[in-house]
Structures are given as C-alpha cells and as structure tokens.
PDB file of C-alpha atoms in Angstrom:
ATOM      1  CA  UNK A   1     106.357 103.761  98.997  1.00 83.00           C
ATOM      2  CA  UNK A   2     107.564 102.280  95.777  1.00 96.00           C
ATOM      3  CA  UNK A   3     106.487 103.115  92.327  1.00 98.00           C
ATOM      4  CA  UNK A   4     105.793 101.708  89.450  1.00 98.00           C
ATOM      5  CA  UNK A   5     105.778 103.464  85.957  1.00 98.00           C
ATOM      6  CA  UNK A   6     103.367 102.863  83.280  1.00 98.00           C
ATOM      7  CA  UNK A   7     104.566 103.337  79.751  1.00 96.00           C
ATOM      8  CA  UNK A   8     102.725 106.416  79.628  1.00 96.00           C
ATOM      9  CA  UNK A   9     104.691 107.764  82.501  1.00 97.00           C
ATOM     10  CA  UNK A  10     108.071 106.275  80.781  1.00 96.00           C
ATOM     11  CA  UNK A  11     107.230 107.562  77.641  1.00 95.00           C
ATOM     12  CA  UNK A  12     106.689 111.022  79.150  1.00 96.00           C
ATOM     13  CA  UNK A  13     110.188 110.628  80.783  1.00 95.00           C
ATOM     14  CA  UNK A  14     111.519 110.330  77.566  1.00 92.00           C
ATOM     15  CA  UNK A  15     110.236 113.374  76.171  1.00 92.00           C
ATOM     16  CA  UNK A  16     111.750 115.250  78.926  1.00 92.00           C
ATOM     17  CA  UNK A  17     108.108 116.216  80.523  1.00 93.00           C
ATOM     18  CA  UNK A  18     109.365 118.539  83.537  1.00 94.00           C
ATOM     19  CA  UNK A  19     107.233 117.056  85.809  1.00 93.00           C
ATOM     20  CA  UNK A  20     108.205 113.640  85.719  1.00 95.00           C
ATOM     21  CA  UNK A  21     111.621 113.920  85.117  1.00 94.00           C
ATOM     22  CA  UNK A  22     111.961 115.623  88.563  1.00 96.00           C
ATOM     23  CA  UNK A  23     109.707 112.959  90.163  1.00 95.00           C
ATOM     24  CA  UNK A  24     111.455 110.203  88.902  1.00 95.00           C
ATOM     25  CA  UNK A  25     114.692 111.933  89.890  1.00 94.00           C
ATOM     26  CA  UNK A  26     113.697 112.195  93.073  1.00 95.00           C
ATOM     27  CA  UNK A  27     112.264 108.564  93.434  1.00 95.00           C
ATOM     28  CA  UNK A  28     115.252 106.884  91.632  1.00 90.00           C
ATOM     29  CA  UNK A  29     115.662 103.389  93.859  1.00 92.00           C
ATOM     30  CA  UNK A  30     111.908 103.214  94.597  1.00 96.00           C
ATOM     31  CA  UNK A  31     111.200 102.871  90.636  1.00 97.00           C
ATOM     32  CA  UNK A  32     109.850  99.760  89.393  1.00 98.00           C
ATOM     33  CA  UNK A  33     108.594  99.096  85.830  1.00 98.00           C
ATOM     34  CA  UNK A  34     106.950  95.800  84.464  1.00 98.00           C
ATOM     35  CA  UNK A  35     107.878  93.276  81.481  1.00 98.00           C
ATOM     36  CA  UNK A  36     104.806  94.198  79.891  1.00 98.00           C
ATOM     37  CA  UNK A  37     106.034  97.815  80.132  1.00 98.00           C
ATOM     38  CA  UNK A  38     109.577  97.085  78.864  1.00 98.00           C
ATOM     39  CA  UNK A  39     107.984  95.130  76.148  1.00 98.00           C
ATOM     40  CA  UNK A  40     105.882  97.961  74.689  1.00 97.00           C
ATOM     41  CA  UNK A  41     108.487 100.260  75.186  1.00 97.00           C
ATOM     42  CA  UNK A  42     110.835  97.692  72.525  1.00 98.00           C
ATOM     43  CA  UNK A  43     107.843  97.607  70.309  1.00 98.00           C
ATOM     44  CA  UNK A  44     108.130 101.403  69.866  1.00 96.00           C
ATOM     45  CA  UNK A  45     111.665 101.316  69.268  1.00 97.00           C
ATOM     46  CA  UNK A  46     111.161  98.929  66.737  1.00 98.00           C
ATOM     47  CA  UNK A  47     108.407 101.108  64.919  1.00 97.00           C
ATOM     48  CA  UNK A  48     110.352 104.216  64.756  1.00 96.00           C
ATOM     49  CA  UNK A  49     112.743 105.595  62.713  1.00 97.00           C
ATOM     50  CA  UNK A  50     115.830 105.256  64.494  1.00 97.00           C
ATOM     51  CA  UNK A  51     115.382 102.094  65.172  1.00 97.00           C
ATOM     52  CA  UNK A  52     118.991 101.530  67.127  1.00 97.00           C
ATOM     53  CA  UNK A  53     119.178 104.937  68.509  1.00 96.00           C
ATOM     54  CA  UNK A  54     115.503 103.940  70.283  1.00 95.00           C
ATOM     55  CA  UNK A  55     116.529 100.376  71.267  1.00 97.00           C
ATOM     56  CA  UNK A  56     119.711 101.557  72.995  1.00 97.00           C
ATOM     57  CA  UNK A  57     117.305 103.956  75.009  1.00 94.00           C
ATOM     58  CA  UNK A  58     115.357 101.831  76.220  1.00 96.00           C
ATOM     59  CA  UNK A  59     118.338  99.557  77.214  1.00 96.00           C
ATOM     60  CA  UNK A  60     119.890 102.252  79.013  1.00 95.00           C
ATOM     61  CA  UNK A  61     116.362 103.688  80.705  1.00 93.00           C
ATOM     62  CA  UNK A  62     115.566  99.786  81.802  1.00 94.00           C
ATOM     63  CA  UNK A  63     118.955  99.887  83.968  1.00 94.00           C
ATOM     64  CA  UNK A  64     117.611 102.467  86.439  1.00 91.00           C
ATOM     65  CA  UNK A  65     114.407 100.866  87.014  1.00 94.00           C
ATOM     66  CA  UNK A  66     114.074  97.145  88.481  1.00 95.00           C
ATOM     67  CA  UNK A  67     111.757  95.236  86.279  1.00 97.00           C
ATOM     68  CA  UNK A  68     109.517  93.574  88.538  1.00 98.00           C
ATOM     69  CA  UNK A  69     109.109  89.581  88.384  1.00 98.00           C
ATOM     70  CA  UNK A  70     106.472  87.343  87.061  1.00 96.00           C
ATOM     71  CA  UNK A  71     105.170  85.392  90.135  1.00 98.00           C
ATOM     72  CA  UNK A  72     102.584  83.226  91.022  1.00 98.00           C
ATOM     73  CA  UNK A  73     100.698  85.886  92.766  1.00 98.00           C
ATOM     74  CA  UNK A  74     100.569  87.736  89.635  1.00 98.00           C
ATOM     75  CA  UNK A  75      99.386  84.809  87.329  1.00 97.00           C
ATOM     76  CA  UNK A  76      96.415  84.506  90.249  1.00 98.00           C
ATOM     77  CA  UNK A  77      95.675  88.038  90.313  1.00 98.00           C
ATOM     78  CA  UNK A  78      95.412  88.495  86.492  1.00 98.00           C
ATOM     79  CA  UNK A  79      92.737  85.854  86.517  1.00 98.00           C
ATOM     80  CA  UNK A  80      91.069  87.101  89.617  1.00 97.00           C
ATOM     81  CA  UNK A  81      90.824  90.393  88.623  1.00 96.00           C
ATOM     82  CA  UNK A  82      90.330  89.877  84.606  1.00 96.00           C
ATOM     83  CA  UNK A  83      86.958  87.467  85.707  1.00 96.00           C
ATOM     84  CA  UNK A  84      85.395  90.033  88.487  1.00 95.00           C
ATOM     85  CA  UNK A  85      86.105  92.900  85.829  1.00 94.00           C
ATOM     86  CA  UNK A  86      84.151  90.489  83.168  1.00 94.00           C
ATOM     87  CA  UNK A  87      81.418  89.530  85.608  1.00 95.00           C
ATOM     88  CA  UNK A  88      80.714  93.600  86.085  1.00 92.00           C
ATOM     89  CA  UNK A  89      80.531  94.172  82.257  1.00 93.00           C
ATOM     90  CA  UNK A  90      83.627  96.469  82.407  1.00 89.00           C
ATOM     91  CA  UNK A  91      86.839  94.131  80.668  1.00 85.00           C
ATOM     92  CA  UNK A  92      90.380  95.822  80.899  1.00 89.00           C
ATOM     93  CA  UNK A  93      92.912  94.908  78.191  1.00 93.00           C
ATOM     94  CA  UNK A  94      95.002  91.992  78.893  1.00 96.00           C
ATOM     95  CA  UNK A  95      98.287  94.395  79.294  1.00 96.00           C
ATOM     96  CA  UNK A  96      97.059  96.814  81.526  1.00 96.00           C
ATOM     97  CA  UNK A  97      95.289  94.124  83.535  1.00 96.00           C
ATOM     98  CA  UNK A  98      98.974  92.134  83.822  1.00 97.00           C
ATOM     99  CA  UNK A  99     100.566  95.480  84.624  1.00 98.00           C
ATOM    100  CA  UNK A 100      97.766  95.993  87.544  1.00 98.00           C
ATOM    101  CA  UNK A 101      98.457  92.336  88.865  1.00 98.00           C
ATOM    102  CA  UNK A 102     102.234  93.109  88.969  1.00 98.00           C
ATOM    103  CA  UNK A 103     101.510  96.448  90.979  1.00 98.00           C
ATOM    104  CA  UNK A 104      99.149  94.929  93.264  1.00 98.00           C
ATOM    105  CA  UNK A 105     101.616  91.267  93.926  1.00 98.00           C
ATOM    106  CA  UNK A 106     104.429  93.872  93.969  1.00 98.00           C
ATOM    107  CA  UNK A 107     103.146  96.083  96.418  1.00 98.00           C
ATOM    108  CA  UNK A 108     103.542  98.706  93.936  1.00 98.00           C
ATOM    109  CA  UNK A 109     101.625 102.401  93.545  1.00 98.00           C
ATOM    110  CA  UNK A 110     101.209 102.367  89.355  1.00 98.00           C
ATOM    111  CA  UNK A 111     101.963 105.595  88.520  1.00 98.00           C
ATOM    112  CA  UNK A 112     100.102 105.878  85.286  1.00 97.00           C
ATOM    113  CA  UNK A 113      97.875 108.867  83.185  1.00 96.00           C
ATOM    114  CA  UNK A 114      95.154 106.623  83.162  1.00 92.00           C
ATOM    115  CA  UNK A 115      93.708 106.934  86.511  1.00 92.00           C
ATOM    116  CA  UNK A 116      89.962 106.666  85.353  1.00 88.00           C
ATOM    117  CA  UNK A 117      91.203 103.509  83.222  1.00 86.00           C
ATOM    118  CA  UNK A 118      93.085 101.870  86.305  1.00 94.00           C
ATOM    119  CA  UNK A 119      90.933 103.232  89.299  1.00 91.00           C
ATOM    120  CA  UNK A 120      88.025 100.322  88.243  1.00 90.00           C
ATOM    121  CA  UNK A 121      91.094  97.736  89.620  1.00 94.00           C
ATOM    122  CA  UNK A 122      90.278  96.956  93.512  1.00 90.00           C
ATOM    123  CA  UNK A 123      93.329  97.032  95.565  1.00 94.00           C
ATOM    124  CA  UNK A 124      95.322  99.116  93.132  1.00 97.00           C
ATOM    125  CA  UNK A 125      96.655 102.359  93.964  1.00 97.00           C
ATOM    126  CA  UNK A 126      97.854 104.772  91.391  1.00 97.00           C
ATOM    127  CA  UNK A 127      99.050 108.375  91.001  1.00 96.00           C
ATOM    128  CA  UNK A 128      99.885 110.428  88.025  1.00 95.00           C
ATOM    129  CA  UNK A 129     103.002 112.500  88.073  1.00 93.00           C
ATOM    130  CA  UNK A 130     101.968 115.467  85.688  1.00 84.00           C
TER     131      UNK A 130
END
C-alpha cells in the first residue's frame, strides 16, 4: 500500500507530532504527496516570519516523498468528481478535489485529518495517522 500525505499531515510531521512522525518513518519509500500540497507548503513558508528557513524545510521535506505527476487521468477524475459532487449539492474546494483526483489516479491512500471531508468522494481511500 502506498500513501499520499495531505497538507495537514505534513504540517503535523513538521511540528513533530509523535504519531505522524513514527508512521512516516515506518513507511518511507511508500509515501508521496501532490503538487497541490507542495504548493500549499511553499505558500505557508512565504507567509511565515522566517521565509528562508521555512522554504528550505519544504525543499528538504519534498526530497523525502515522491511528488505525484499530473496525468490525463487526474484531469478527467477532477472533472468527473466535481460534477458529481455539484449534482449532489456537496461541492468541495478545488484544491481538495485535485488532491483526491491524484490519489485515485495513482492508486494512493490519502492520509489526512479530514476524514469526514474526503469521505464523500467515491473511490478514494483515506486514513488518519493521528
């Protein structure tokens, strides 16, 4: 099984959350993230009081994990899932939809603190490591 870390889990890792750190270290080599999460991490770095330090943390962290590539399957899943959720009256943020689309397209289990949030997406496997 391979795991894709959501932004909130990576932030927990950076804050030394014992449970998250333990799980990440036990699964190294089987962990990925998305370009969306990488972008959100850089956004956080540039909003901090210690831009250079935080930016380097993000760079080093991203060396540990594969950043999943955009593929035609990701694009199509995004459109399909967004349309299905809108039809049900359950819209979801575009970034979260993209993260879910990456996970489904690349056969990854999404690790997130937002289980309820992502559980509405058919075909998406989710776990919480806290």
